[in-house]
PDB file of C-alpha atoms and ligand atoms in Angstrom:
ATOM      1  CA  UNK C 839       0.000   0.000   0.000  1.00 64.00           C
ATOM      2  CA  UNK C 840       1.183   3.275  -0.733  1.00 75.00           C
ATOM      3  CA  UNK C 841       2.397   5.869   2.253  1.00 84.00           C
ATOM      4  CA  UNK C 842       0.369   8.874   2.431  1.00 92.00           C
ATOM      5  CA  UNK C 843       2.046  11.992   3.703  1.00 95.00           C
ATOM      6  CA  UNK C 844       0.464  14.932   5.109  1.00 96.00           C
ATOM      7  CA  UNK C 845       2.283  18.034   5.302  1.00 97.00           C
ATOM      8  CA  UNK C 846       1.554  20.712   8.656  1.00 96.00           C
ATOM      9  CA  UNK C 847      -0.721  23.434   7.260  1.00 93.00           C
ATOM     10  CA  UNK C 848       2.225  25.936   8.033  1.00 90.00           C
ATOM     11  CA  UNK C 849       5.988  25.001   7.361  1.00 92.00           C
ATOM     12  CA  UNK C 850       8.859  26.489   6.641  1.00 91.00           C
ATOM     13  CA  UNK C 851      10.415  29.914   6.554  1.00 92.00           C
ATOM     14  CA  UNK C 852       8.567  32.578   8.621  1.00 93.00           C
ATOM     15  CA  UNK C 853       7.995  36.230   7.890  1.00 94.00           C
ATOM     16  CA  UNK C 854      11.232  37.321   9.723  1.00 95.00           C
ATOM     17  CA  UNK C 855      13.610  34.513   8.701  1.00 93.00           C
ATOM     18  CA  UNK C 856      12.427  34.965   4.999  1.00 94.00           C
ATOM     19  CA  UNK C 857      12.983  39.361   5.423  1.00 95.00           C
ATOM     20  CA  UNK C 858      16.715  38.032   6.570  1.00 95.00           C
ATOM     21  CA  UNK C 859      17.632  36.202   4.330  1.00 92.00           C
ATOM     22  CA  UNK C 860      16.173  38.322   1.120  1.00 92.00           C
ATOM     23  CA  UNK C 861      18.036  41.382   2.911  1.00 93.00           C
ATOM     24  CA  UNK C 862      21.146  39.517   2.921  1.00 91.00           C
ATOM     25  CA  UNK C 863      20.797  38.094  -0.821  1.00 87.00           C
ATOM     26  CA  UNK C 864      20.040  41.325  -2.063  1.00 85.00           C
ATOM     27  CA  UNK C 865      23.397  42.812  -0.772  1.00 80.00           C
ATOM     28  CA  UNK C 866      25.403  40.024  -2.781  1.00 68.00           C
ATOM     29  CA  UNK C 867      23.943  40.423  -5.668  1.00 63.00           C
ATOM     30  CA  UNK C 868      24.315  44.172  -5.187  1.00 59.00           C
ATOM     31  CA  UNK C 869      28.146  43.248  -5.429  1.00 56.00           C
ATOM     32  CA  UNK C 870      29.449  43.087  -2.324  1.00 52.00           C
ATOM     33  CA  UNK C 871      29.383  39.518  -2.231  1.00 46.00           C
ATOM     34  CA  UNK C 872      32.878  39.039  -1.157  1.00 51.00           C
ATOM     35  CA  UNK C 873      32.558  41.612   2.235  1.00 84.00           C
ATOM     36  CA  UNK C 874      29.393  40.515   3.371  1.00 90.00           C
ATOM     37  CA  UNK C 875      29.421  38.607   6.921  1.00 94.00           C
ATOM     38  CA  UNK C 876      26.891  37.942   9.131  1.00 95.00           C
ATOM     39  CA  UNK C 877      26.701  38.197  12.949  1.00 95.00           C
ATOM     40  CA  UNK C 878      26.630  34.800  13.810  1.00 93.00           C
ATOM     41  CA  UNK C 879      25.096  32.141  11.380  1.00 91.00           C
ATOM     42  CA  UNK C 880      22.064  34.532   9.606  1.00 91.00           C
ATOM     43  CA  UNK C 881      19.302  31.362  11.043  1.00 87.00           C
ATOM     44  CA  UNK C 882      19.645  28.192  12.566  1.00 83.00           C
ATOM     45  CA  UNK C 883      19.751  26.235   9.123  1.00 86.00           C
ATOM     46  CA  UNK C 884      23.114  24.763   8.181  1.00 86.00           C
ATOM     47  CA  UNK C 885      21.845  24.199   4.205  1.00 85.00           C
ATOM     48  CA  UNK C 886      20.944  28.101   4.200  1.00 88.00           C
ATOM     49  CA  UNK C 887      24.343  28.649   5.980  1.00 88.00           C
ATOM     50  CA  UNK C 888      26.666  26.367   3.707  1.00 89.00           C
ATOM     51  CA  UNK C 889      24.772  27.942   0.770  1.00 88.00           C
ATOM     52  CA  UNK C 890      25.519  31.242   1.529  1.00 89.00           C
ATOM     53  CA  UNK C 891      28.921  30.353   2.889  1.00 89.00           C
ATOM     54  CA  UNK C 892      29.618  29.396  -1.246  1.00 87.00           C
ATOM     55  CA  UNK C 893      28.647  32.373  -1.949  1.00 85.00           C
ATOM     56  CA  UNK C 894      30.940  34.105  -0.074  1.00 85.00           C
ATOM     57  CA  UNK C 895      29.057  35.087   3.076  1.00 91.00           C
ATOM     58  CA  UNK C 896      30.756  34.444   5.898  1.00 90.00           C
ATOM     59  CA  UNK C 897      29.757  34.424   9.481  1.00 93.00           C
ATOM     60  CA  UNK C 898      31.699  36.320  12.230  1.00 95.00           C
ATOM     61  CA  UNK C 899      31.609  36.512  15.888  1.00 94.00           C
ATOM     62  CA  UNK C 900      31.084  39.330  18.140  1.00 92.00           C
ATOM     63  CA  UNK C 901      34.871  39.674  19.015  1.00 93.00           C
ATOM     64  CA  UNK C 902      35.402  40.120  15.301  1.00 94.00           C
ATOM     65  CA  UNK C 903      33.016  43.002  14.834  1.00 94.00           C
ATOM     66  CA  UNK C 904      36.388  45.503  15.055  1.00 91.00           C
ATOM     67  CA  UNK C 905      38.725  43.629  12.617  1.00 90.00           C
ATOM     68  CA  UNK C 906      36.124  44.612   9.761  1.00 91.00           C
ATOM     69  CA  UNK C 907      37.247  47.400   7.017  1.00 88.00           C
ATOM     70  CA  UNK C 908      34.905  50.538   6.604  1.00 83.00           C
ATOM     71  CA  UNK C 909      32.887  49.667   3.224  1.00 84.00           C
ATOM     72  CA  UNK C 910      32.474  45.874   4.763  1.00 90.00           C
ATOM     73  CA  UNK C 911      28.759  45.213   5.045  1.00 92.00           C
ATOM     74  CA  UNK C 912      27.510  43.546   8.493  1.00 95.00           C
ATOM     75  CA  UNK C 913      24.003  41.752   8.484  1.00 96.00           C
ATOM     76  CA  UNK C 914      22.452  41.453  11.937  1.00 96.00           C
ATOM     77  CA  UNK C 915      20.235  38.680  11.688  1.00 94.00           C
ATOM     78  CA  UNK C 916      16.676  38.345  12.638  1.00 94.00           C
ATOM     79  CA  UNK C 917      17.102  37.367  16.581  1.00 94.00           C
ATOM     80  CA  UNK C 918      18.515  40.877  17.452  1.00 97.00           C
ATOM     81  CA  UNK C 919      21.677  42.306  19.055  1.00 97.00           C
ATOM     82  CA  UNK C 920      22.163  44.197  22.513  1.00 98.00           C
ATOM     83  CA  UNK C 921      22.067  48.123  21.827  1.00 97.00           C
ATOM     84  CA  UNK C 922      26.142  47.872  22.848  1.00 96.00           C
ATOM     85  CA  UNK C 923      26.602  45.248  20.563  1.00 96.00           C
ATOM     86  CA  UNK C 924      24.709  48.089  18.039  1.00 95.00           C
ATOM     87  CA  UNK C 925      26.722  50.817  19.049  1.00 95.00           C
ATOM     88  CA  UNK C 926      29.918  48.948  18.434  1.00 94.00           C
ATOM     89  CA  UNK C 927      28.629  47.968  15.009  1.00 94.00           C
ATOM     90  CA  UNK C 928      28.009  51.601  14.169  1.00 90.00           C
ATOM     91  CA  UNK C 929      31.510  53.301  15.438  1.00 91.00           C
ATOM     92  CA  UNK C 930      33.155  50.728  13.821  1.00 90.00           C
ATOM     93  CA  UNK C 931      32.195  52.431  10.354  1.00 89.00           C
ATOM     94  CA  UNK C 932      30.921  49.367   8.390  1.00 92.00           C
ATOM     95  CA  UNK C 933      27.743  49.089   6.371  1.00 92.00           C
ATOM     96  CA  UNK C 934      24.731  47.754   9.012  1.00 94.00           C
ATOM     97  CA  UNK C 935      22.039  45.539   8.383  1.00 95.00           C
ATOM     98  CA  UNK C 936      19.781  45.290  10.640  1.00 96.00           C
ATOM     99  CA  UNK C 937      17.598  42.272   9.674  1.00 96.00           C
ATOM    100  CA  UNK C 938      16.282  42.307  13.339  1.00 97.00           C
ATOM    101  CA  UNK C 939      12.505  40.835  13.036  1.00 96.00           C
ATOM    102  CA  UNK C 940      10.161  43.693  13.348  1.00 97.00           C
ATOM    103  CA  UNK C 941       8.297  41.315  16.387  1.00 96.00           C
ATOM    104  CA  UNK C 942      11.842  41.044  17.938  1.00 97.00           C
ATOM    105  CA  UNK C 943      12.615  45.022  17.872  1.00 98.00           C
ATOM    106  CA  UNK C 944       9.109  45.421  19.668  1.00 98.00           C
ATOM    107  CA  UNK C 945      10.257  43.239  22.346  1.00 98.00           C
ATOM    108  CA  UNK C 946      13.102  44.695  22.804  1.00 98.00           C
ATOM    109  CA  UNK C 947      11.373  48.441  23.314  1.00 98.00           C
ATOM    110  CA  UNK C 948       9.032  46.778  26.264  1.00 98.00           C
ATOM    111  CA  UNK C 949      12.049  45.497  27.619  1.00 98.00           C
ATOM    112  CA  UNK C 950      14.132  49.206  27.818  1.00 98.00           C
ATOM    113  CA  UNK C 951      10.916  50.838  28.635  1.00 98.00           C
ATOM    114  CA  UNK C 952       9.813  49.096  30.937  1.00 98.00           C
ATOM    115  CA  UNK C 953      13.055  48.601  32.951  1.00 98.00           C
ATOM    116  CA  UNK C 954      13.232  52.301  32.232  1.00 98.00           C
ATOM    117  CA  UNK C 955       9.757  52.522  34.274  1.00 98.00           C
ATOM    118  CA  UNK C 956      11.209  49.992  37.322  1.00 97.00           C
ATOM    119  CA  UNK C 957       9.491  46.776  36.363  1.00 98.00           C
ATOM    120  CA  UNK C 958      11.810  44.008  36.769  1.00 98.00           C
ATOM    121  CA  UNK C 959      11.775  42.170  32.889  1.00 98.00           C
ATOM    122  CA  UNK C 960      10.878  38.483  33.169  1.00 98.00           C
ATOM    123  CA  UNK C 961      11.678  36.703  30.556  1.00 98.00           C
ATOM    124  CA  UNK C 962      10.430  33.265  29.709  1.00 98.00           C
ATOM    125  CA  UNK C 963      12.756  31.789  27.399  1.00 97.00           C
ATOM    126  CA  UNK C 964      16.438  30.134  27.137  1.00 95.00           C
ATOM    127  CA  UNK C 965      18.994  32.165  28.663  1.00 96.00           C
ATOM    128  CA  UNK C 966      21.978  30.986  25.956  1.00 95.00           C
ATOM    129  CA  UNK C 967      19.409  31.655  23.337  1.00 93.00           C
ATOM    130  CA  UNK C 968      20.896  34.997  21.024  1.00 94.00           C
ATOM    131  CA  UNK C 969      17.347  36.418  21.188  1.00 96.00           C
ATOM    132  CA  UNK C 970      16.918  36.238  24.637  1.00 98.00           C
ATOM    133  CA  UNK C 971      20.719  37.557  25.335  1.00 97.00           C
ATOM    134  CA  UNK C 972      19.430  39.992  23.065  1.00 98.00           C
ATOM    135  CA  UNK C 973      15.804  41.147  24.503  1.00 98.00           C
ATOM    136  CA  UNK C 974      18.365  40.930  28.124  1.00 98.00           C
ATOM    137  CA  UNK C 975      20.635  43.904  26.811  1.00 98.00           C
ATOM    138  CA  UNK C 976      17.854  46.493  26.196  1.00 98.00           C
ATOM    139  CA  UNK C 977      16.902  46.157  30.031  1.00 98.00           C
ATOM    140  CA  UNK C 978      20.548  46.358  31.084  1.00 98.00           C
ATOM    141  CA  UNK C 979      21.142  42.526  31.480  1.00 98.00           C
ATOM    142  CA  UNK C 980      18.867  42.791  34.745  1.00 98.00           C
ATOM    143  CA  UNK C 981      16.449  40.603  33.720  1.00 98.00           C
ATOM    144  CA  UNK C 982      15.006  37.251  35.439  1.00 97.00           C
ATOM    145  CA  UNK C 983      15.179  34.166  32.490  1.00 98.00           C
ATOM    146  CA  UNK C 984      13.275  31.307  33.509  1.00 98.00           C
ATOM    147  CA  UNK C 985      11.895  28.654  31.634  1.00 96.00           C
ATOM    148  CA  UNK C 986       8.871  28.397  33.090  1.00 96.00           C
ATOM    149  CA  UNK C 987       8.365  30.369  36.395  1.00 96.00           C
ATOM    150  CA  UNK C 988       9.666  27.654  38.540  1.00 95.00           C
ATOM    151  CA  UNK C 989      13.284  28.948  39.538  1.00 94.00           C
ATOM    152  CA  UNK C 990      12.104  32.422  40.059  1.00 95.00           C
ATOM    153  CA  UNK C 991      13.107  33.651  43.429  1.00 90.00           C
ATOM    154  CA  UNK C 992      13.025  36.878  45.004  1.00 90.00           C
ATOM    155  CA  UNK C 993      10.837  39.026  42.941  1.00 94.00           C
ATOM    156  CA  UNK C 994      10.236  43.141  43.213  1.00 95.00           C
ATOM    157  CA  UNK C 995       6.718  44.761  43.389  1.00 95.00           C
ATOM    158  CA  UNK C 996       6.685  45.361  40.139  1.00 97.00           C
ATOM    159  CA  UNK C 997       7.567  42.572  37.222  1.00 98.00           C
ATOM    160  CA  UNK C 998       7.066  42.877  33.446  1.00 98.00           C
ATOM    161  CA  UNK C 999       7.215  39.708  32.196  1.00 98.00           C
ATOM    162  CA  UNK C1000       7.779  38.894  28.184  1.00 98.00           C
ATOM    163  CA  UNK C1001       8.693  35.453  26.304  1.00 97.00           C
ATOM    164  CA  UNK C1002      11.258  34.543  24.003  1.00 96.00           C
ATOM    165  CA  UNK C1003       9.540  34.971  20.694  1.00 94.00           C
ATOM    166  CA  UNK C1004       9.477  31.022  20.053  1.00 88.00           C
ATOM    167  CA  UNK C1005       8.288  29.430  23.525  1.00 91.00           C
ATOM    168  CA  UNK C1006       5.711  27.373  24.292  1.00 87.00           C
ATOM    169  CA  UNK C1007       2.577  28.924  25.610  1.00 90.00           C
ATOM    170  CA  UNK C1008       2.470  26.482  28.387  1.00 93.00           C
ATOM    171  CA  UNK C1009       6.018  27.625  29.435  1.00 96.00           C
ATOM    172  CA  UNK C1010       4.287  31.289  29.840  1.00 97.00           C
ATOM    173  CA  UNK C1011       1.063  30.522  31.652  1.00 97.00           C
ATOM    174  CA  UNK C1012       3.282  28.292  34.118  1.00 97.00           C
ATOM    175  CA  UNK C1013       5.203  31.792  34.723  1.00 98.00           C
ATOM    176  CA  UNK C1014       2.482  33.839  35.474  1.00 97.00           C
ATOM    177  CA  UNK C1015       1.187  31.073  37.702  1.00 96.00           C
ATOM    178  CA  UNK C1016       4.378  31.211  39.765  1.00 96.00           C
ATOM    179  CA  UNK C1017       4.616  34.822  39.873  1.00 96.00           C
ATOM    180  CA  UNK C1018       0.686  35.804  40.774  1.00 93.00           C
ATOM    181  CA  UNK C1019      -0.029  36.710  44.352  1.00 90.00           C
ATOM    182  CA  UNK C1020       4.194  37.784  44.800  1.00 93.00           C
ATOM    183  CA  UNK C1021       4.605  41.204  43.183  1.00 93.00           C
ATOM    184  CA  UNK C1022       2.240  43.729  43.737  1.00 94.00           C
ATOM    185  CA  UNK C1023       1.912  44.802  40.215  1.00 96.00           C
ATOM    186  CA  UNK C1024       2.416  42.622  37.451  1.00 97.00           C
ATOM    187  CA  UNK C1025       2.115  43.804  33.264  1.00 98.00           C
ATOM    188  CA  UNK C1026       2.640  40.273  30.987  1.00 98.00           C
ATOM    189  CA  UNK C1027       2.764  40.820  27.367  1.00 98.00           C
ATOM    190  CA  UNK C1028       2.481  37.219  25.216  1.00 97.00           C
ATOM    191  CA  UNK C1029       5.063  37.664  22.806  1.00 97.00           C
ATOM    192  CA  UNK C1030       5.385  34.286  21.351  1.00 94.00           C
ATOM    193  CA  UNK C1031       5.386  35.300  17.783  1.00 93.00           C
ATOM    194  CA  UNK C1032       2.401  33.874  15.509  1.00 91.00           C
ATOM    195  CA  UNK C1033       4.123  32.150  13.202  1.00 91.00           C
ATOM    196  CA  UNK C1034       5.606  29.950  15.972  1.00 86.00           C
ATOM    197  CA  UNK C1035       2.106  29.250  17.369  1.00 88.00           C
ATOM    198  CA  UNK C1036       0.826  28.798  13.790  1.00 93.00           C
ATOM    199  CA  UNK C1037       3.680  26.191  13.049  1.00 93.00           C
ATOM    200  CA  UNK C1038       3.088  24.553  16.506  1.00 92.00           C
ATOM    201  CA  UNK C1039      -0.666  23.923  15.826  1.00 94.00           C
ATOM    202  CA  UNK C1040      -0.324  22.768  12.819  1.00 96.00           C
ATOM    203  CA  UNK C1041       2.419  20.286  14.008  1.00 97.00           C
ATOM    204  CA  UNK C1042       0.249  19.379  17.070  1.00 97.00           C
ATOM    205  CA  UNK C1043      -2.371  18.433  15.156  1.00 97.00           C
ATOM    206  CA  UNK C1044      -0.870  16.555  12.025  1.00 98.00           C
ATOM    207  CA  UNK C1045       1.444  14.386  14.804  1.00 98.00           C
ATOM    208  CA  UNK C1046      -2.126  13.152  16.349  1.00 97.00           C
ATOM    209  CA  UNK C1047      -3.263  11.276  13.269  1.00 96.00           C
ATOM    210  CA  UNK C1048      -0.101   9.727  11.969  1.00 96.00           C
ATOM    211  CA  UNK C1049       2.247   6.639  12.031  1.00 94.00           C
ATOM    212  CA  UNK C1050       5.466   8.925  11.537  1.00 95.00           C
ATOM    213  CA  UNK C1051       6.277  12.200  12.054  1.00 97.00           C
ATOM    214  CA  UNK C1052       9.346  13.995  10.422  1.00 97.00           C
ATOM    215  CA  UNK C1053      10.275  17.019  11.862  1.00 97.00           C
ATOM    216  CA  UNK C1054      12.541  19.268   9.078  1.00 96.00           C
ATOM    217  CA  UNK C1055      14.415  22.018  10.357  1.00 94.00           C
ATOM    218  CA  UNK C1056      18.379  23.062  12.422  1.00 91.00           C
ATOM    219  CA  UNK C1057      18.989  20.764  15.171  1.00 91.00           C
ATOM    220  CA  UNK C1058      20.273  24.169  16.364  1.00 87.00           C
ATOM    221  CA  UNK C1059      16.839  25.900  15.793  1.00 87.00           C
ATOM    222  CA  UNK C1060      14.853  26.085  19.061  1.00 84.00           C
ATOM    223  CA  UNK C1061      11.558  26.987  16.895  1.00 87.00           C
ATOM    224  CA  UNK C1062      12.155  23.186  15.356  1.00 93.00           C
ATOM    225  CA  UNK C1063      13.463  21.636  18.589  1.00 93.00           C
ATOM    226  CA  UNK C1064      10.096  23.084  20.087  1.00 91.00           C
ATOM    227  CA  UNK C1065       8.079  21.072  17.002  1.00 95.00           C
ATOM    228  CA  UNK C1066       9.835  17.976  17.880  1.00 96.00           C
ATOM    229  CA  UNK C1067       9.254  17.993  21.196  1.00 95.00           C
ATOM    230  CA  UNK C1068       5.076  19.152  20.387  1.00 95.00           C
ATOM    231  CA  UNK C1069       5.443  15.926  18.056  1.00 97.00           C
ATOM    232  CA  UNK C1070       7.417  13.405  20.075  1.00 97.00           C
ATOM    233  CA  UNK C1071       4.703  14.290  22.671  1.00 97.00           C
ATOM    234  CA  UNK C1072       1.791  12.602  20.468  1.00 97.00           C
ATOM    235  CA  UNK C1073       4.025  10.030  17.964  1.00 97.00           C
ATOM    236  CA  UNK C1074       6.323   7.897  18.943  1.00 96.00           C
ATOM    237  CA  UNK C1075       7.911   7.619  15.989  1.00 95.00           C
ATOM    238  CA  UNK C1076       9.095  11.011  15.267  1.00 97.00           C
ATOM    239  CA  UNK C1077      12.083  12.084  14.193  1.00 97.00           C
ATOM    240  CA  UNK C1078      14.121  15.207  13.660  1.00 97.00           C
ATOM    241  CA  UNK C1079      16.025  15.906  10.238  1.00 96.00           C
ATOM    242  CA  UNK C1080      17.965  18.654   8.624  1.00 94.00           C
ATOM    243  CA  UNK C1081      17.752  17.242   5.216  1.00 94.00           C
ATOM    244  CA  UNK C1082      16.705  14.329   3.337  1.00 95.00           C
ATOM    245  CA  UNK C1083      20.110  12.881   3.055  1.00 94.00           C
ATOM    246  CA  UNK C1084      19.173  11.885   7.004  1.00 95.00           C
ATOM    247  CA  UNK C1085      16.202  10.059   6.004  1.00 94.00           C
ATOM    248  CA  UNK C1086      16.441   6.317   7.781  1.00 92.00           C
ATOM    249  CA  UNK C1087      15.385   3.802   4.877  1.00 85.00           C
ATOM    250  CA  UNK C1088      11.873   2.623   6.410  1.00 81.00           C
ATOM    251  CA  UNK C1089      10.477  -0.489   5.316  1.00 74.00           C
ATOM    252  CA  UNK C1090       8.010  -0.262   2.861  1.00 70.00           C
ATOM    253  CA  UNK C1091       4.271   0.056   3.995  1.00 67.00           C
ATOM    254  CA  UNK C1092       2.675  -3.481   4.411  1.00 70.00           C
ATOM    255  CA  UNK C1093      -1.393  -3.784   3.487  1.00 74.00           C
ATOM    256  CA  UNK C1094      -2.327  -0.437   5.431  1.00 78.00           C
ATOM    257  CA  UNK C1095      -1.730   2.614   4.282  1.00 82.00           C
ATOM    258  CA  UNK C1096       1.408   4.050   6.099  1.00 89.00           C
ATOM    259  CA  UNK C1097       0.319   7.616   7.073  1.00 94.00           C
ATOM    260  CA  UNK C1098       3.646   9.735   7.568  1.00 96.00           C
ATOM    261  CA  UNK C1099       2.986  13.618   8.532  1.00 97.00           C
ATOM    262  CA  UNK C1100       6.276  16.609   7.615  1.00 97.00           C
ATOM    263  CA  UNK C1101       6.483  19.287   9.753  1.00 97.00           C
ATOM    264  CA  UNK C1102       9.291  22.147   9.111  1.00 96.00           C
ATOM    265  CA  UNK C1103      10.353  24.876  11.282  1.00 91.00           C
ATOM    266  CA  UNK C1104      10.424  28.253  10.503  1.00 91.00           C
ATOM    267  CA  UNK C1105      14.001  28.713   9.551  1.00 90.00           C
ATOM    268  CA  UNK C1106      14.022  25.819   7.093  1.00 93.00           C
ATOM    269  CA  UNK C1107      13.615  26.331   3.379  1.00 93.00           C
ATOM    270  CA  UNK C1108      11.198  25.587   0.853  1.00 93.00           C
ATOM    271  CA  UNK C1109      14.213  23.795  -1.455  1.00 92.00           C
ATOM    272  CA  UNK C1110      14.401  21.015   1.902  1.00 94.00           C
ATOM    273  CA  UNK C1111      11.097  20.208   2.585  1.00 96.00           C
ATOM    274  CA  UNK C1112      10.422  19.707  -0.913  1.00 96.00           C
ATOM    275  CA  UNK C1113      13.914  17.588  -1.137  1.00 95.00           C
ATOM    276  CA  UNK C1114      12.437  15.630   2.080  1.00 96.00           C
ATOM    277  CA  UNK C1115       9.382  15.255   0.321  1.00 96.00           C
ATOM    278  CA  UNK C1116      10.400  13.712  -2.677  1.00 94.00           C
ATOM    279  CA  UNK C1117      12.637  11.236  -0.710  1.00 93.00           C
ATOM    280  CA  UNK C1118       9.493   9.882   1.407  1.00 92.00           C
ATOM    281  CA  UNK C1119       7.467   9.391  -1.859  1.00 88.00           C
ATOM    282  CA  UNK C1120      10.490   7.628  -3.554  1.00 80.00           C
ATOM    283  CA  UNK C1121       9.173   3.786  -4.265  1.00 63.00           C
ATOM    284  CA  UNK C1122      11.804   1.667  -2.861  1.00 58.00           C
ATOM    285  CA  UNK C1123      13.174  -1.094  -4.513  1.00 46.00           C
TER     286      UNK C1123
HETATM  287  S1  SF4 S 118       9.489  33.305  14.341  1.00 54.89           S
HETATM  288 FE1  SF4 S 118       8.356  35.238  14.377  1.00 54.89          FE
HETATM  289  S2  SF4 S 118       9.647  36.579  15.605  1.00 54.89           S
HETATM  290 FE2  SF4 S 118      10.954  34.904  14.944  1.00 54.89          FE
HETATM  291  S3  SF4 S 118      11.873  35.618  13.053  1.00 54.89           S
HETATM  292 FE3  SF4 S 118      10.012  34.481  12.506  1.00 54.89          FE
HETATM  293  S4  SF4 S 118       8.414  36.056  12.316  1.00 54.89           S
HETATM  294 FE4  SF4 S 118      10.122  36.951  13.461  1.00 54.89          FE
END
């Protein structure tokens, strides 16, 4: 019997990844090609990375920012910098990108004004994640990161509490749970970003009715890591890939229909999922 395969409603690149990644295109072929570098890897994708590695885009790191040559272009990628991390970008004289996702910049402005107001910024997320060092920065690196509310000790009257832009809902009500009843005055702003919740319903719900679920995206992406975990929750048989060279060779389907069900995070590209996708519907010899 054939496998059927049932794609989540909304995969791949998001709004913000896809802005990124144009931006940074764009400049190449504008002919700067060979002094374009990115802040870190532009997304968690190592195909979108390699590929713009050959064409000469290379990443740098922070501590590099000063070696650059005036005229060298520098793309900040979609997660965001710290406004020192900014203002060393823009003394050192090179040409700024600032792919920063419009959702992320608004985070970042609760975060300075309301530190600037004396909340203390909560913020649900993963403390190593760039974003998060980020959306830390604007608020003067005072914030409170927690994961989900249950490490947060000693908290001030007043809290302003904001999520990392890819969390899990859950991981936010937990928070306010933990916080309500000890500050006096609390402001919570949901800022898990559409597109995340949009890719983690669809996931959520596709992973329900299936026999396999293959997750596409960065094992370095935390919106795909989130997916797989959504997925792992209600298949047993997931599994994550970046490509479909990772593919394991499944037996064919017996006399039932095999149902198998792709989801793809927002970072990865149209060009893998449809790779992926034409592996799993591949007759095997
Ligand atoms: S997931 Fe949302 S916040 Fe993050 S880059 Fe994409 S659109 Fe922007």
């Amino acid at each position: 019997m054939p496998r059927q395969i049932i794609v989540a409603e909304n995969s791949g690149f998001c709004f913000g990844v896809k802005r990124a990644v144009d931006m940074t295109v764009r400049c190449q072929s504008g002919g700067k090609m060979s002094h374009t570098y990115t802040l870190g890897p532009l997304i968690h994708n190592g195909n979108v990375v390699r590929s713009l590695r050959e064409q000469g885009v290379r990443e740098i790191g922070e501590e590099e920012i000063d070696r650059l040559r005036p005229g060298d272009t520098l793309v900040i990628r979609s997660h965001g910098v710290a406004p020192d991390v900014l203002d060393r970008i823009q003394k050192s004289g090179v040409h700024c990108i600032d792919a920063t996702c419009p959702y992320v910049s608004s985070i970042q402005k609760k975060a300075r004004k309301y530190h600037e107001e004396g909340y203390r910024i909560v913020i649900v997320g993963d403390r190593n994640h760039p974003e998060v060092i980020g959306i830390n920065g604007w608020c003067g690196n005072t914030a409170q990161i927690t994961r989900d509310g249950s490490d947060l000790k000693d908290l001030p009257d007043k809290v302003c509490v904001l999520c990392q832009t890819t969390e899990k809902p859950s991981n936010y009500e937990k928070t306010l749970e933990a916080i309500a009843g000890r500050s006096k005055e609390v402001l919570a702003f949901n800022t898990i970003c559409s597109a995340t919740k949009k890719r983690q319903d669809s996931a959520d719900q596709v992973s329900r009715s299936v026999d396999r679920m293959v997750v596409v995206g960065g094992r370095h992406s935390s919106n795909t890591g989130k997916l797989f975990e959504i997925c792992s929750a209600n298949c047993r048989e997931t599994i994550l890939v970046e490509n479909s060279t990772e593919l394991p060779d499944w037996p064919i389907p017996g006399e039932t229909t095999e149902k198998v069900g792709v989801a793809a995070g927002a970072s990865t590209p149209e060009w893998v999922i449809q790779d992926v996708l034409g592996r799993l519907r591949e007759p095997k010899a």
